[in-house]
Tab-separated table of C-alpha atoms in Angstrom:
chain	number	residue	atom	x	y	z
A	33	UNK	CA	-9.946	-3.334	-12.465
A	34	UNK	CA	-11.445	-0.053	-13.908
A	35	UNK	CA	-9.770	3.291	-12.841
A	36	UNK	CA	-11.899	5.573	-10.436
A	37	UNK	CA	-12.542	8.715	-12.562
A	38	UNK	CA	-10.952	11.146	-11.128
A	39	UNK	CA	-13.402	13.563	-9.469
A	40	UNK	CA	-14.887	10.561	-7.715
A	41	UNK	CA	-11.569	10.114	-5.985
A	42	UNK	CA	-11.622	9.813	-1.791
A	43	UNK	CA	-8.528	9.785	0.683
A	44	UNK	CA	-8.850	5.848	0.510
A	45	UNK	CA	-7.735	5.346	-3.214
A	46	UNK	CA	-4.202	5.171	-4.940
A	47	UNK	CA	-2.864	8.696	-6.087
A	48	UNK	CA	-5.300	10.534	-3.291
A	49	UNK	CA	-3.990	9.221	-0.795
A	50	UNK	CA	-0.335	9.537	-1.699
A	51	UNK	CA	-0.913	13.378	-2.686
A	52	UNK	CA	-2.946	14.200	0.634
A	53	UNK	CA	0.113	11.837	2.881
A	54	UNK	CA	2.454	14.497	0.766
A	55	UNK	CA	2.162	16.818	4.039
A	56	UNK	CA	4.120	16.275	6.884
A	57	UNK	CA	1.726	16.952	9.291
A	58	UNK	CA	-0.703	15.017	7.823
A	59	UNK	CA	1.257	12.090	8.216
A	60	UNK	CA	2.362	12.579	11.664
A	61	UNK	CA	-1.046	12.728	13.224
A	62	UNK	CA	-2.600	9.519	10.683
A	63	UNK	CA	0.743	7.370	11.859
A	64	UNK	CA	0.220	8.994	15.713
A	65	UNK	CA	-3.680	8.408	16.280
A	66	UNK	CA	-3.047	4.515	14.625
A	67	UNK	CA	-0.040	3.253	16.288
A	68	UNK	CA	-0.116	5.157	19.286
A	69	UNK	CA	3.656	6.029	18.668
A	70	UNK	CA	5.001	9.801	18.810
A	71	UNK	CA	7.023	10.921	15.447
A	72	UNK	CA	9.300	13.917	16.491
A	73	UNK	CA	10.052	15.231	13.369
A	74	UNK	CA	9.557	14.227	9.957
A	75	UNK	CA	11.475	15.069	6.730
A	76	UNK	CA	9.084	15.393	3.860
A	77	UNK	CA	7.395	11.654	3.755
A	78	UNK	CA	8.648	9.631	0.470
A	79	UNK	CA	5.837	8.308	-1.146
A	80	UNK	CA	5.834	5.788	-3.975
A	81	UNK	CA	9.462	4.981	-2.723
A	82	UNK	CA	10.907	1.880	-4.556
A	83	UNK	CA	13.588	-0.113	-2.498
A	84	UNK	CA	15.707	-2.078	-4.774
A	85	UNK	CA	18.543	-3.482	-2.993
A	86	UNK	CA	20.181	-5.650	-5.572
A	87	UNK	CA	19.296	-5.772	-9.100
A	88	UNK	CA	19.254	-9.222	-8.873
A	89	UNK	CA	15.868	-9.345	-5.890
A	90	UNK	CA	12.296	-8.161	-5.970
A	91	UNK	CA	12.068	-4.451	-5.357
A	92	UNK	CA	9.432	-2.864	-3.234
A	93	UNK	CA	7.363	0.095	-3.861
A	94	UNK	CA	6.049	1.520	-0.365
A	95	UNK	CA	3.096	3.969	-0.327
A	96	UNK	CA	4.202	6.231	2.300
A	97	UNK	CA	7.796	5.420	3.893
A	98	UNK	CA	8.636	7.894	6.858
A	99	UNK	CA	11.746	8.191	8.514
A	100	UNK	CA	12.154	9.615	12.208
A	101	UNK	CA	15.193	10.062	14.445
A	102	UNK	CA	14.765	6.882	16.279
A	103	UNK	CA	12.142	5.145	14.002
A	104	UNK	CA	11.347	3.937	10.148
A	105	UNK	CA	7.425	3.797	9.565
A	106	UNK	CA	5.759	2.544	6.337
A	107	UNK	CA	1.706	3.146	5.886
A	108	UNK	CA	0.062	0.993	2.896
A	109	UNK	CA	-4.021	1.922	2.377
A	110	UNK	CA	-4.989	-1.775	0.608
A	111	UNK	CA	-8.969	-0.526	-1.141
A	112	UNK	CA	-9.214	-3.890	-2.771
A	113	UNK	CA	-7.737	-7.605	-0.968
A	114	UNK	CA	-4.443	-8.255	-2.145
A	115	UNK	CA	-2.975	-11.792	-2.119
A	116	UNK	CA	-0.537	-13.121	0.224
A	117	UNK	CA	-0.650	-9.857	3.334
A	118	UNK	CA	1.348	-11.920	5.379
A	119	UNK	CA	4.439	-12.793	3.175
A	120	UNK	CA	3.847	-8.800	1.474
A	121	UNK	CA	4.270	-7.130	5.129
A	122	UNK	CA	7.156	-9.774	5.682
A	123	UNK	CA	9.020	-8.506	2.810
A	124	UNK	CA	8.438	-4.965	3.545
A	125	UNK	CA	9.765	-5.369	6.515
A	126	UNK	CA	12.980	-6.561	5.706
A	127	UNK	CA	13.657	-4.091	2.955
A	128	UNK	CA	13.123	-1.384	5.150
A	129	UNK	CA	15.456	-2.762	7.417
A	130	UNK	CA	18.200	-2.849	4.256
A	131	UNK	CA	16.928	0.601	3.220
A	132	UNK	CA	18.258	1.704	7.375
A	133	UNK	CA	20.986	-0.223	8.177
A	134	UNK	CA	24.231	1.127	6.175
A	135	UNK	CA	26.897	-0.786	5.111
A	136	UNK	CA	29.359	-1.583	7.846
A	137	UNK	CA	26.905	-0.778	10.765
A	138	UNK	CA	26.310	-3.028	13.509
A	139	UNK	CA	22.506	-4.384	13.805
A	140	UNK	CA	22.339	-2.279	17.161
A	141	UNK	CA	21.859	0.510	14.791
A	142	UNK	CA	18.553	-0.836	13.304
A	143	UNK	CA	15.848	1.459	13.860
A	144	UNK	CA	12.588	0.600	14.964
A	145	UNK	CA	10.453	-0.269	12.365
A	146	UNK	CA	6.449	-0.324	11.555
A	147	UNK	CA	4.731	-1.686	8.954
A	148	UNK	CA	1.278	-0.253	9.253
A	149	UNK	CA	-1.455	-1.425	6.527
A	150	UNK	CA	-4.924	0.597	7.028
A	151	UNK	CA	-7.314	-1.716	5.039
A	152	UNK	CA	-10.982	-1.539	3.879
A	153	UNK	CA	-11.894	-4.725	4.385
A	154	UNK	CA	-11.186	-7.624	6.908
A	155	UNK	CA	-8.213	-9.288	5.787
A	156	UNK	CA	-7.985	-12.568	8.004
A	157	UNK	CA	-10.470	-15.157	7.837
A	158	UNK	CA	-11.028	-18.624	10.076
A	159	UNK	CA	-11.537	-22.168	7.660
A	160	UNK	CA	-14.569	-21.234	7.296
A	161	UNK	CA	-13.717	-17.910	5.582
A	162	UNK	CA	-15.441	-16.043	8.061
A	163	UNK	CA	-13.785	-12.736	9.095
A	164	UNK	CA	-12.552	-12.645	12.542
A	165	UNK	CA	-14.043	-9.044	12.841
A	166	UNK	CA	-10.890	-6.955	15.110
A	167	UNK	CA	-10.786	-3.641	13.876
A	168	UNK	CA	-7.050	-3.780	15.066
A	169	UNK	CA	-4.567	-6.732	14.722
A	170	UNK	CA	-1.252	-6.203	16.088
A	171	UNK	CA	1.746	-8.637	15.235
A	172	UNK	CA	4.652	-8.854	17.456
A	173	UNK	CA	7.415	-11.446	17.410
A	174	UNK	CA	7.035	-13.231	20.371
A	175	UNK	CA	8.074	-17.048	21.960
A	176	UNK	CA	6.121	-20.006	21.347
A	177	UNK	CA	6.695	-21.931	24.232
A	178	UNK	CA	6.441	-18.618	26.594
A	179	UNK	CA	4.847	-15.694	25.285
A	180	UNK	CA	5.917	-13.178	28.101
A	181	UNK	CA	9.218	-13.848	26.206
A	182	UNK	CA	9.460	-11.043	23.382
A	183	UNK	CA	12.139	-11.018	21.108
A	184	UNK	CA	12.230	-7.003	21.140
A	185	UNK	CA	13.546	-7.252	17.393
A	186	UNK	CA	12.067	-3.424	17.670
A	187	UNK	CA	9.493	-4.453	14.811
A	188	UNK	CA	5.870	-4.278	14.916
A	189	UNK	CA	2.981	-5.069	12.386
A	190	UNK	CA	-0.281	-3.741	12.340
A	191	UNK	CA	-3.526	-4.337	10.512
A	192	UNK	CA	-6.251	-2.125	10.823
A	193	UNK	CA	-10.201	-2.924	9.603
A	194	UNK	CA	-11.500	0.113	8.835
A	195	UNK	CA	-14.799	-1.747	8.086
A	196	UNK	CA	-14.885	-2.702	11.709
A	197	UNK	CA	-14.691	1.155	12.961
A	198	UNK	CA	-17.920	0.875	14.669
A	199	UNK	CA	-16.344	-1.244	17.103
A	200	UNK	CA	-13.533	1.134	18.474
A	201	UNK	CA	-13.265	2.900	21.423
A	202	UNK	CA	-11.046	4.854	20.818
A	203	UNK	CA	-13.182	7.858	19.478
A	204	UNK	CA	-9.962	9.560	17.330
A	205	UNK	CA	-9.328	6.096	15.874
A	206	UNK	CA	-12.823	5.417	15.254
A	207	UNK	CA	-13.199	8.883	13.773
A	208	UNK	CA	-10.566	8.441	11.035
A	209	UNK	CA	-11.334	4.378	10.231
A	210	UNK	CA	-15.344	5.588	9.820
A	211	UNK	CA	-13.418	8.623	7.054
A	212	UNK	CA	-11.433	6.419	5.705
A	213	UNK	CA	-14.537	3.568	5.244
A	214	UNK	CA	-17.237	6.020	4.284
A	215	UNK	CA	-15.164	8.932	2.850
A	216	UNK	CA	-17.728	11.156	5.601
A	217	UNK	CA	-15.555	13.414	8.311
A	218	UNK	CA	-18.525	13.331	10.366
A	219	UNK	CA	-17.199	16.053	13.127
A	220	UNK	CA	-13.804	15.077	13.800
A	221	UNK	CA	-11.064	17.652	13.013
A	222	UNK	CA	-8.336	15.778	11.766
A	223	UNK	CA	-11.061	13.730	9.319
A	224	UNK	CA	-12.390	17.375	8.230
A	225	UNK	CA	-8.724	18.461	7.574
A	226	UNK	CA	-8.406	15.166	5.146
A	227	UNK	CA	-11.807	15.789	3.232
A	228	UNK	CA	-10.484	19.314	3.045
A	229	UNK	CA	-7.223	18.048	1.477
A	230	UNK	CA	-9.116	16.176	-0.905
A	231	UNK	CA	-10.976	18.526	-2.187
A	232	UNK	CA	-8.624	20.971	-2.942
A	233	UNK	CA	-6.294	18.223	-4.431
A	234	UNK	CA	-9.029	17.714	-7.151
A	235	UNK	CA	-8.789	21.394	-7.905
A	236	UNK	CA	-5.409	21.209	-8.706
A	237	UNK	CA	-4.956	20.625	-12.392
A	238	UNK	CA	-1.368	19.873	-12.330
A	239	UNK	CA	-2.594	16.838	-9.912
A	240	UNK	CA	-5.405	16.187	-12.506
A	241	UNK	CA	-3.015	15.753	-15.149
A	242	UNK	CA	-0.577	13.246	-13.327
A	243	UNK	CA	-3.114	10.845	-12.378
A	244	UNK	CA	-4.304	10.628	-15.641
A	245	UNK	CA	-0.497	10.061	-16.462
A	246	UNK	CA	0.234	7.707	-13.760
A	247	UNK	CA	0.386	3.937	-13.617
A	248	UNK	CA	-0.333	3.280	-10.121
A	249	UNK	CA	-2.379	0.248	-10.295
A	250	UNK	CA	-0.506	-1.562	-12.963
A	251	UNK	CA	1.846	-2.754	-11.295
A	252	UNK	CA	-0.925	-4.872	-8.753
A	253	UNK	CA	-3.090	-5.039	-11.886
A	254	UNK	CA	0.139	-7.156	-13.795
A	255	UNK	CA	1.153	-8.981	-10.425
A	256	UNK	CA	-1.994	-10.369	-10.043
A	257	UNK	CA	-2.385	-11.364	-14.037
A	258	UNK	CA	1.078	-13.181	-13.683
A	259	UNK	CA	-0.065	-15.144	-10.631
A	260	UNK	CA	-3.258	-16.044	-12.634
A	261	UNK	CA	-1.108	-17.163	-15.605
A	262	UNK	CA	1.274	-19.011	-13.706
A	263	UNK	CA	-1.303	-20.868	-11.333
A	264	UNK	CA	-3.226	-22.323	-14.622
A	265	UNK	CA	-0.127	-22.592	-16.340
A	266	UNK	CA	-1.780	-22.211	-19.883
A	267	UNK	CA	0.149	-20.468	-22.082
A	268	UNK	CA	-3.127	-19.164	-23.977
A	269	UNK	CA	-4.175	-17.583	-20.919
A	270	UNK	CA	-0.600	-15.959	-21.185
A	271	UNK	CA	-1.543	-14.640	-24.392
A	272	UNK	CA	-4.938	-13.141	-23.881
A	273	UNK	CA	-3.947	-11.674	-20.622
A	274	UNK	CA	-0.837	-9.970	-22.805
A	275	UNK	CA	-3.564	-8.816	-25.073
A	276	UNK	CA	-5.557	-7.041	-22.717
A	277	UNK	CA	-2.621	-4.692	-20.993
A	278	UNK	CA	-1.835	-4.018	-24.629
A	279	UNK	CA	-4.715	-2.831	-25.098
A	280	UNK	CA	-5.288	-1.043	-22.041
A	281	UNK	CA	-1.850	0.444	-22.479
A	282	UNK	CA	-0.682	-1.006	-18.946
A	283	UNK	CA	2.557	-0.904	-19.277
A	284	UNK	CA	5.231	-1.136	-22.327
A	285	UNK	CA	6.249	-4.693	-24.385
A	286	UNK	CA	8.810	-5.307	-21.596
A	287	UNK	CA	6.953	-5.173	-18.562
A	288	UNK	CA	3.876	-6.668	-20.006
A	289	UNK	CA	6.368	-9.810	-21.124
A	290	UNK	CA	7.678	-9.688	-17.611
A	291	UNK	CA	4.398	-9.713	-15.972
A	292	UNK	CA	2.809	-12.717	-17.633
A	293	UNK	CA	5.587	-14.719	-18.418
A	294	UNK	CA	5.741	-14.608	-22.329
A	295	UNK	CA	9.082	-13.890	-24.312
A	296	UNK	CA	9.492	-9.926	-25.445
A	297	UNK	CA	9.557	-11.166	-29.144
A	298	UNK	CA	6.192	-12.583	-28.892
A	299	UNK	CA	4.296	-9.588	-26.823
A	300	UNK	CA	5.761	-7.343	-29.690
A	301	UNK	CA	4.165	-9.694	-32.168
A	302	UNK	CA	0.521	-9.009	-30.423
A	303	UNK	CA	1.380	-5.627	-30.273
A	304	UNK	CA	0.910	-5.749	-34.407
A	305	UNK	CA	-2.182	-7.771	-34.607
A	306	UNK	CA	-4.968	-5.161	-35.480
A	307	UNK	CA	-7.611	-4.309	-33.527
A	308	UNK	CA	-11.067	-6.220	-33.769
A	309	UNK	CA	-13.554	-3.843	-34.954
A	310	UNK	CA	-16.675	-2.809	-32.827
């Protein structure tokens, strides 16, 4: 996983899409045209926000989290498949729901709550690891044995396909899904307002300079390395998978050893072997 040089950044990738969500309005009208819900006013959105609530659990870092008067609201943009959607929009969930409810207040003052990930590929798949090809899946809580029985738990889940845009009718949706796939505005406003973001984002040179500062893929990039390491259970993979954030300077001795499983002492060790030459 290389990172995208930095001019040949779109509204679709990590850092972009975060700057561009920055604006208020912005995010009103992307979270408005997908879910169909109205946001009355929102604060400045938090992006990158990490929800941690015991030191003890497995925080979260959200891409956009909004908060309305009525309603909470995260938006995830997923470029790449990620493992595990189900159980990662499951946990979201429920940490937005401890990052609303305050101590002492009764569950009746949960907010309604969204989970909305916009993704460039189909992420659901039959046996036969065919794509079922909706450009929209909606997830509801609902019963089993009736489903005209909702459990009105005031939380909904959606997945969007942006690969499957051509398949919309809805011609505001289908507008942004085809930006957000092809990174071309075609004719519709809002899309034409994003490009126009992005394009004076990359002529910021304060922005330049944090995103060649900023880790935002490591943490995915280590995830995914521990899962690797864990699944083969080799301790040399271990090794040679702490060798390669060393040397791609993903993170510091700590995290790396907390990524992939090794003990600090012995990730400081590699960090002293030399270098191979060229």
């Amino acid at each position: 996983m290389k990172r995208k040089p930095f001019d040949e950044l779109t509204f679709a990738d990590d850092g972009m899409f975060q700057t561009v969500m920055k604006d208020p309005d912005i995010s009103a009208e992307l979270v408005e045209r997908l879910l169909g819900v109205r946001v009355k006013q929102v604060k400045y959105p938090e992006l990158e926000k990490a929800i941690e609530p015991y030191y003890t659990t497995h925080g979260v870092r959200l891409d956009v989290y909004l908060k309305d008067e009525d309603k909470v609201i995260d938006v995830e943009l997923q470029s790449y498949p990620q493992k595990a959607l189900g159980k990662r929009m499951r946990y979201y969930q429920s940490m937005a729901d401890c990052d609303s409810l305050m101590k002492g207040q009764p569950y009746t003052k949960l907010k309604e709550s969204y989970i909305l990930f916009i993704c460039k590929f189909d992420p659901f798949h039959d046996e036969k690891k065919k794509g079922y090809g909706l450009p929209r899946y909606t997830f509801q809580n609902m019963c089993v044995e009736n489903n005209s029985v909702n459990l009105d738990d005031k939380t909904v889940k959606v997945v969007y396909n942006a690969k499957a845009y051509e398949s919309v009718e809805d011609p505001k949706v289908r507008a942004l899904l085809r930006f957000i796939q092809t990174d071309e505005p075609g004719e519709d406003d809002f899309s034409k307002r994003l490009s126009e973001f992005v394009a004076k984002a990359k002529e910021n040179e304060k922005f330049r300079k944090e995103y060649a500062d900023m880790n935002l893929h490591d943490f995915d990039i280590m995830t995914e390395a521990k899962e690797e390491g864990l699944a083969e259970g080799a301790q040399q993979k271990a090794l040679e998978t702490a060798r390669k954030l060393l040397k791609m300077n993903l993170g510091n001795p700590e995290q790396i050893a907390q990524a992939v499983g090794l003990p600090l002492e012995q990730v400081l060790e590699l960090q002293k072997e030399p270098t191979p030459a060229n």
